[in-house]
């Protein structure tokens, strides 16, 4: 690896879902900043099946700026899929991933790029503050990250999707075959020489956050299951606890029988049955969830389906096609 000031094309990947208002602003801000810094770049918008005018906005930007490109999903496949689609489209020697709503400060991309030039292959954006959110959200996020960090052995509590990856890291990620990919954890998991850049989460420039409590819970469960088999060990743990309790209760019942005391009987039996029954159900649920995930991976469906793509005006003329 040549350590001294390599130069190269930077691809900026922007997953966008219902971001018609943010797209023009993002394209303008990022291209101005990078042009000022003298960084050769392309901007790739991934329209994640938006229901508003996001695709039209992307096409508009592509016709204005030669370095802007866009791909459109056939429906909403989620941010993770959008990130991977953008990385698959990237032609750069390195690729940055950031939010379209400019909550990830674009000026940090230049800082990341400079670190890449010094030879780092993965440059991670690290949140110094989580921006404004409600305390319940912060608490839930903390619980989620402690499980994920435990499973990975890497502190993920400040991790974000704001990253810059060298071509080699991008290709490594794209070669991973799991469908249920969790970008922010996988990009640490792959290793490589890593640097960190701190940033403050900015307020959204327009539109609103796509996350409801329900989707966050689903996101947490999916990603914990994708990265850790710990819930399966919970089954063993629950089993052991119930076993220890049942030995104690068994000895106590036997003692009562031997000493001729009457058992309280019926209520105890019902309570025990309910208790053991529910534990068994929960355990089956956990196992079933993992089987479901195995089934999903086994089907080997693509992570996303593209329906259209557009490309900025270049020497070859304007290219726009329907896939
Ligand atoms: N996003 C996406 N697909 C989705 C949801 C979100 O591509 O299904 C994009 C969204 O357009 C934005 C980024 O992911 O660029 C972060 O989403 P959002 O701002 O809603 O999340 P938050 O910043 O509140 O965590
Ligand atoms: Mg956001």
Short mmCIF file of C-alpha atoms and ligand atoms in Angstrom, two decimals:
data_model
loop_
_atom_site.label_atom_id
_atom_site.label_comp_id
_atom_site.label_asym_id
_atom_site.label_seq_id
_atom_site.Cartn_x
_atom_site.Cartn_y
_atom_site.Cartn_z
CA UNK A 1 0.00 0.00 0.00
CA UNK A 2 1.51 3.34 -0.93
CA UNK A 3 1.21 5.38 2.22
CA UNK A 4 1.83 8.81 0.81
CA UNK A 5 -1.09 10.76 -0.57
CA UNK A 6 -2.80 8.47 -2.96
CA UNK A 7 -5.47 10.20 -4.97
CA UNK A 8 -8.52 8.69 -6.53
CA UNK A 9 -12.19 8.87 -7.31
CA UNK A 10 -14.50 9.08 -4.31
CA UNK A 11 -18.01 7.65 -4.63
CA UNK A 12 -20.51 9.11 -2.20
CA UNK A 13 -23.44 6.75 -1.59
CA UNK A 14 -26.69 8.26 -0.34
CA UNK A 15 -29.59 5.97 0.54
CA UNK A 16 -32.76 8.01 0.12
CA UNK A 17 -36.27 7.13 1.11
CA UNK A 18 -38.92 9.84 0.71
CA UNK A 19 -36.28 12.55 0.62
CA UNK A 20 -37.47 14.73 -2.29
CA UNK A 21 -36.62 17.87 -0.33
CA UNK A 22 -33.19 16.67 0.81
CA UNK A 23 -31.89 15.29 -2.50
CA UNK A 24 -31.16 18.63 -4.27
CA UNK A 25 -29.64 20.07 -1.13
CA UNK A 26 -27.46 17.02 -0.53
CA UNK A 27 -26.26 16.94 -4.16
CA UNK A 28 -25.41 20.64 -4.15
CA UNK A 29 -23.72 20.73 -0.73
CA UNK A 30 -21.64 17.63 -1.27
CA UNK A 31 -20.49 18.45 -4.79
CA UNK A 32 -19.58 22.03 -3.84
CA UNK A 33 -17.63 20.90 -0.80
CA UNK A 34 -15.74 18.17 -2.60
CA UNK A 35 -15.02 20.38 -5.60
CA UNK A 36 -13.61 23.05 -3.28
CA UNK A 37 -11.41 20.45 -1.60
CA UNK A 38 -10.24 19.27 -5.01
CA UNK A 39 -11.60 15.75 -4.53
CA UNK A 40 -12.63 13.95 -7.69
CA UNK A 41 -16.01 12.43 -6.92
CA UNK A 42 -19.29 10.89 -8.03
CA UNK A 43 -22.55 10.98 -6.09
CA UNK A 44 -24.82 7.96 -6.12
CA UNK A 45 -28.39 8.26 -4.89
CA UNK A 46 -30.25 5.06 -4.15
CA UNK A 47 -33.99 5.62 -4.19
CA UNK A 48 -35.27 3.00 -1.77
CA UNK A 49 -38.76 2.74 -3.28
CA UNK A 50 -39.85 6.23 -2.21
CA UNK A 51 -43.49 7.22 -2.48
CA UNK A 52 -42.83 10.90 -3.09
CA UNK A 53 -40.92 12.76 -5.79
CA UNK A 54 -37.49 11.49 -4.75
CA UNK A 55 -36.81 9.72 -8.05
CA UNK A 56 -37.75 12.82 -10.07
CA UNK A 57 -35.48 14.88 -7.81
CA UNK A 58 -32.60 12.45 -8.39
CA UNK A 59 -33.16 12.54 -12.17
CA UNK A 60 -33.23 16.33 -11.97
CA UNK A 61 -29.90 16.40 -10.14
CA UNK A 62 -28.39 13.92 -12.60
CA UNK A 63 -29.33 16.17 -15.49
CA UNK A 64 -27.77 19.17 -13.70
CA UNK A 65 -24.57 17.56 -12.45
CA UNK A 66 -22.52 15.14 -14.55
CA UNK A 67 -21.16 13.45 -11.43
CA UNK A 68 -24.60 12.49 -10.06
CA UNK A 69 -26.08 9.05 -10.68
CA UNK A 70 -29.10 7.28 -9.35
CA UNK A 71 -30.61 3.84 -9.05
CA UNK A 72 -34.15 3.10 -8.07
CA UNK A 73 -35.48 0.07 -6.19
CA UNK A 74 -38.64 -1.63 -7.32
CA UNK A 75 -39.97 -1.18 -3.77
CA UNK A 76 -38.72 -0.26 -0.31
CA UNK A 77 -36.00 -2.74 0.66
CA UNK A 78 -34.60 -0.80 3.61
CA UNK A 79 -31.53 1.28 4.27
CA UNK A 80 -29.11 -1.64 4.53
CA UNK A 81 -30.09 -2.87 1.07
CA UNK A 82 -29.81 0.69 -0.28
CA UNK A 83 -26.28 1.02 1.10
CA UNK A 84 -25.19 -2.24 -0.51
CA UNK A 85 -26.80 -1.26 -3.82
CA UNK A 86 -24.93 2.05 -3.75
CA UNK A 87 -21.64 0.32 -2.99
CA UNK A 88 -22.25 -2.11 -5.85
CA UNK A 89 -22.72 0.88 -8.18
CA UNK A 90 -19.66 2.74 -6.94
CA UNK A 91 -16.83 3.09 -9.42
CA UNK A 92 -14.53 4.96 -7.07
CA UNK A 93 -11.24 3.97 -5.49
CA UNK A 94 -13.03 4.59 -2.23
CA UNK A 95 -16.66 5.02 -1.26
CA UNK A 96 -18.33 7.06 1.45
CA UNK A 97 -21.77 6.23 2.81
CA UNK A 98 -23.84 8.96 4.41
CA UNK A 99 -27.44 9.92 5.13
CA UNK A 100 -29.27 11.91 2.52
CA UNK A 101 -30.80 14.20 5.16
CA UNK A 102 -27.34 15.70 5.86
CA UNK A 103 -27.42 14.55 9.49
CA UNK A 104 -23.92 13.32 8.76
CA UNK A 105 -21.92 16.54 8.26
CA UNK A 106 -20.62 16.54 4.66
CA UNK A 107 -17.45 18.47 5.54
CA UNK A 108 -16.32 15.40 7.49
CA UNK A 109 -16.19 13.47 4.22
CA UNK A 110 -13.19 15.55 3.21
CA UNK A 111 -11.50 14.71 6.52
CA UNK A 112 -12.26 11.03 5.94
CA UNK A 113 -10.90 11.22 2.41
CA UNK A 114 -7.64 12.73 3.68
CA UNK A 115 -7.29 9.81 6.11
CA UNK A 116 -7.91 7.41 3.25
CA UNK A 117 -5.17 9.21 1.31
CA UNK A 118 -2.83 8.52 4.21
CA UNK A 119 -3.49 4.82 3.73
CA UNK A 120 -6.41 3.95 6.02
CA UNK A 121 -8.82 1.49 4.46
CA UNK A 122 -11.83 1.96 6.70
CA UNK A 123 -12.64 5.38 8.12
CA UNK A 124 -15.51 5.28 10.59
CA UNK A 125 -17.69 8.19 11.58
CA UNK A 126 -18.12 8.09 15.35
CA UNK A 127 -20.98 9.95 17.01
CA UNK A 128 -19.92 12.25 19.81
CA UNK A 129 -23.54 13.04 20.52
CA UNK A 130 -26.68 11.30 19.39
CA UNK A 131 -28.45 14.54 18.52
CA UNK A 132 -31.79 15.33 20.07
CA UNK A 133 -33.96 12.31 20.80
CA UNK A 134 -36.21 11.15 23.59
CA UNK A 135 -34.68 9.42 26.67
CA UNK A 136 -36.58 6.19 26.04
CA UNK A 137 -35.02 5.97 22.60
CA UNK A 138 -31.54 6.54 24.06
CA UNK A 139 -32.12 3.82 26.66
CA UNK A 140 -33.33 1.32 24.05
CA UNK A 141 -30.42 2.18 21.77
CA UNK A 142 -28.00 1.59 24.63
CA UNK A 143 -29.47 -1.86 25.38
CA UNK A 144 -29.33 -2.81 21.69
CA UNK A 145 -25.72 -1.69 21.29
CA UNK A 146 -24.56 -3.47 24.42
CA UNK A 147 -25.88 -6.78 23.03
CA UNK A 148 -24.35 -6.14 19.60
CA UNK A 149 -21.04 -4.99 21.09
CA UNK A 150 -20.95 -8.10 23.27
CA UNK A 151 -21.62 -10.34 20.29
CA UNK A 152 -18.93 -8.70 18.18
CA UNK A 153 -16.37 -7.89 20.80
CA UNK A 154 -16.18 -4.36 19.36
CA UNK A 155 -17.71 -1.29 20.98
CA UNK A 156 -20.60 -0.34 18.72
CA UNK A 157 -22.34 2.20 20.93
CA UNK A 158 -21.07 5.18 18.93
CA UNK A 159 -21.01 3.46 15.55
CA UNK A 160 -22.95 4.92 12.66
CA UNK A 161 -23.51 4.23 8.98
CA UNK A 162 -21.30 7.20 8.17
CA UNK A 163 -18.16 5.54 6.75
CA UNK A 164 -15.56 5.80 4.07
CA UNK A 165 -14.24 2.53 2.70
CA UNK A 166 -11.34 1.70 0.46
CA UNK A 167 -12.10 -0.22 -2.75
CA UNK A 168 -10.72 -3.37 -1.16
CA UNK A 169 -13.04 -3.05 1.85
CA UNK A 170 -15.99 -2.35 -0.46
CA UNK A 171 -15.25 -5.45 -2.52
CA UNK A 172 -14.86 -7.53 0.64
CA UNK A 173 -18.25 -6.37 1.90
CA UNK A 174 -19.91 -6.99 -1.44
CA UNK A 175 -18.51 -10.50 -1.51
CA UNK A 176 -20.20 -11.41 1.79
CA UNK A 177 -23.15 -13.53 0.89
CA UNK A 178 -25.44 -13.02 3.86
CA UNK A 179 -28.70 -11.37 2.87
CA UNK A 180 -29.38 -10.02 6.31
CA UNK A 181 -26.39 -7.72 6.26
CA UNK A 182 -25.89 -5.13 8.99
CA UNK A 183 -23.59 -2.57 7.38
CA UNK A 184 -22.36 -0.67 10.39
CA UNK A 185 -21.28 -3.82 12.20
CA UNK A 186 -19.96 -5.69 9.16
CA UNK A 187 -17.74 -2.79 8.13
CA UNK A 188 -15.97 -3.10 11.49
CA UNK A 189 -16.03 -6.88 11.42
CA UNK A 190 -14.08 -7.06 8.13
CA UNK A 191 -11.10 -5.43 9.84
CA UNK A 192 -8.48 -3.56 7.72
CA UNK A 193 -6.58 -0.53 8.94
CA UNK A 194 -9.18 1.67 10.55
CA UNK A 195 -9.31 5.32 11.53
CA UNK A 196 -12.09 7.22 13.24
CA UNK A 197 -13.52 10.65 12.70
CA UNK A 198 -15.80 12.16 15.33
CA UNK A 199 -18.93 14.01 14.34
CA UNK A 200 -21.99 15.57 15.88
CA UNK A 201 -25.31 14.30 14.58
CA UNK A 202 -26.91 17.31 12.87
CA UNK A 203 -30.60 18.10 12.85
CA UNK A 204 -32.43 16.89 9.74
CA UNK A 205 -32.47 19.46 6.91
CA UNK A 206 -35.93 18.46 5.71
CA UNK A 207 -38.55 15.75 5.95
CA UNK A 208 -38.87 13.47 8.94
CA UNK A 209 -37.17 10.41 10.38
CA UNK A 210 -38.39 7.12 8.89
CA UNK A 211 -38.10 5.24 12.14
CA UNK A 212 -41.11 4.33 14.19
CA UNK A 213 -40.70 2.53 17.53
CA UNK A 214 -41.96 -0.63 15.83
CA UNK A 215 -39.45 -0.47 13.01
CA UNK A 216 -36.65 0.22 15.50
CA UNK A 217 -37.56 -2.85 17.56
CA UNK A 218 -37.67 -4.95 14.41
CA UNK A 219 -34.32 -3.51 13.33
CA UNK A 220 -32.77 -4.32 16.71
CA UNK A 221 -34.04 -7.91 16.77
CA UNK A 222 -33.04 -8.61 13.16
CA UNK A 223 -29.54 -7.30 13.66
CA UNK A 224 -28.98 -8.99 16.99
CA UNK A 225 -30.03 -12.28 15.41
CA UNK A 226 -27.85 -11.57 12.38
CA UNK A 227 -24.79 -11.10 14.53
CA UNK A 228 -25.25 -13.27 17.53
CA UNK A 229 -26.50 -16.66 18.60
CA UNK A 230 -26.77 -15.39 22.19
CA UNK A 231 -30.59 -15.66 22.29
CA UNK A 232 -30.20 -19.38 21.58
CA UNK A 233 -27.93 -19.67 24.59
CA UNK A 234 -30.66 -17.92 26.53
CA UNK A 235 -32.76 -21.00 25.84
CA UNK A 236 -30.12 -23.17 27.52
CA UNK A 237 -29.87 -20.70 30.39
CA UNK A 238 -33.64 -20.68 30.93
CA UNK A 239 -33.66 -24.46 30.82
CA UNK A 240 -30.93 -24.64 33.44
CA UNK A 241 -32.68 -22.18 35.76
CA UNK A 242 -35.96 -24.10 35.48
CA UNK A 243 -34.08 -27.36 36.09
CA UNK A 244 -32.46 -26.02 39.27
CA UNK A 245 -35.82 -24.73 40.49
CA UNK A 246 -37.49 -28.04 39.74
CA UNK A 247 -34.84 -30.01 41.67
CA UNK A 248 -35.39 -27.75 44.69
CA UNK A 249 -39.16 -27.91 44.42
CA UNK A 250 -39.02 -31.68 43.86
CA UNK A 251 -36.95 -32.27 46.99
CA UNK A 252 -39.25 -30.05 48.99
CA UNK A 253 -42.34 -31.92 47.76
CA UNK A 254 -40.70 -35.25 48.53
CA UNK A 255 -39.79 -34.05 51.99
CA UNK A 256 -43.41 -33.01 52.60
CA UNK A 257 -44.68 -36.37 51.40
CA UNK A 258 -42.22 -38.30 53.56
CA UNK A 259 -43.06 -36.28 56.65
CA UNK A 260 -46.73 -36.89 55.99
CA UNK A 261 -47.74 -33.25 55.48
CA UNK A 262 -50.54 -32.61 53.00
CA UNK A 263 -49.52 -30.91 49.75
CA UNK A 264 -51.33 -27.79 48.65
CA UNK A 265 -51.63 -29.58 45.41
CA UNK A 266 -53.84 -28.26 42.68
CA UNK A 267 -52.84 -24.59 42.56
CA UNK A 268 -49.16 -25.50 42.56
CA UNK A 269 -49.70 -27.89 39.65
CA UNK A 270 -51.52 -25.28 37.59
CA UNK A 271 -48.92 -22.61 38.30
CA UNK A 272 -46.09 -24.97 37.42
CA UNK A 273 -47.74 -26.00 34.18
CA UNK A 274 -48.36 -22.41 33.14
CA UNK A 275 -44.82 -21.43 34.03
CA UNK A 276 -43.12 -24.29 32.23
CA UNK A 277 -45.53 -24.00 29.31
CA UNK A 278 -44.72 -20.35 28.73
CA UNK A 279 -40.99 -20.87 29.04
CA UNK A 280 -41.20 -23.65 26.46
CA UNK A 281 -43.18 -21.43 24.11
CA UNK A 282 -40.70 -18.57 24.40
CA UNK A 283 -37.82 -20.93 23.74
CA UNK A 284 -39.57 -22.43 20.73
CA UNK A 285 -40.19 -18.89 19.50
CA UNK A 286 -36.50 -18.02 19.72
CA UNK A 287 -35.48 -21.21 17.94
CA UNK A 288 -38.23 -20.67 15.37
CA UNK A 289 -36.96 -17.17 14.69
CA UNK A 290 -33.51 -18.46 13.86
CA UNK A 291 -34.96 -21.22 11.68
CA UNK A 292 -36.92 -18.52 9.85
CA UNK A 293 -33.70 -16.61 9.28
CA UNK A 294 -31.93 -19.73 8.02
CA UNK A 295 -34.85 -20.30 5.64
CA UNK A 296 -34.60 -16.74 4.37
CA UNK A 297 -30.88 -17.00 3.71
CA UNK A 298 -31.33 -20.38 2.08
CA UNK A 299 -33.79 -19.02 -0.46
CA UNK A 300 -30.94 -16.86 -1.67
CA UNK A 301 -33.12 -14.06 -2.94
CA UNK A 302 -31.35 -10.85 -3.96
CA UNK A 303 -31.02 -8.12 -1.34
CA UNK A 304 -32.83 -5.68 -3.61
CA UNK A 305 -34.32 -5.34 -7.07
CA UNK A 306 -33.48 -2.37 -9.28
CA UNK A 307 -36.16 -0.92 -11.52
CA UNK A 308 -34.44 2.10 -13.06
CA UNK A 309 -31.20 3.95 -13.16
CA UNK A 310 -30.06 7.33 -14.38
CA UNK A 311 -26.72 8.90 -15.01
CA UNK A 312 -25.50 12.47 -15.29
CA UNK A 313 -24.53 14.04 -18.58
CA UNK A 314 -21.00 13.04 -19.57
CA UNK A 315 -18.90 12.85 -22.73
CA UNK A 316 -20.92 9.85 -23.81
CA UNK A 317 -24.15 11.82 -23.63
CA UNK A 318 -26.98 11.35 -21.22
CA UNK A 319 -27.61 7.77 -20.34
CA UNK A 320 -30.89 6.83 -18.83
CA UNK A 321 -32.41 3.45 -18.92
CA UNK A 322 -35.06 1.24 -17.51
CA UNK A 323 -33.76 -2.10 -16.33
N1 LIG B 1 -33.53 5.33 4.50
C1 LIG B 1 -33.60 4.42 3.45
N2 LIG B 1 -34.55 3.43 3.51
C2 LIG B 1 -35.41 3.31 4.54
C3 LIG B 1 -35.31 4.24 5.62
C4 LIG B 1 -34.36 5.23 5.56
O1 LIG B 1 -32.84 4.50 2.50
O2 LIG B 1 -36.26 2.41 4.52
C5 LIG B 1 -32.50 6.41 4.43
C6 LIG B 1 -33.06 7.82 4.61
O3 LIG B 1 -33.47 8.37 3.39
C7 LIG B 1 -31.86 8.57 5.17
C8 LIG B 1 -31.17 7.50 5.99
O4 LIG B 1 -31.62 6.24 5.51
O5 LIG B 1 -30.99 9.01 4.15
C9 LIG B 1 -31.43 7.65 7.47
O6 LIG B 1 -32.83 7.62 7.69
P1 LIG B 1 -33.53 8.56 8.75
O7 LIG B 1 -33.00 9.94 8.63
O8 LIG B 1 -35.00 8.38 8.59
O9 LIG B 1 -33.06 7.90 10.10
P2 LIG B 1 -32.44 8.64 11.37
O10 LIG B 1 -31.44 9.63 10.86
O11 LIG B 1 -33.59 9.27 12.04
O12 LIG B 1 -31.81 7.52 12.13
MG1 LIG B 2 -31.69 11.00 9.58
#
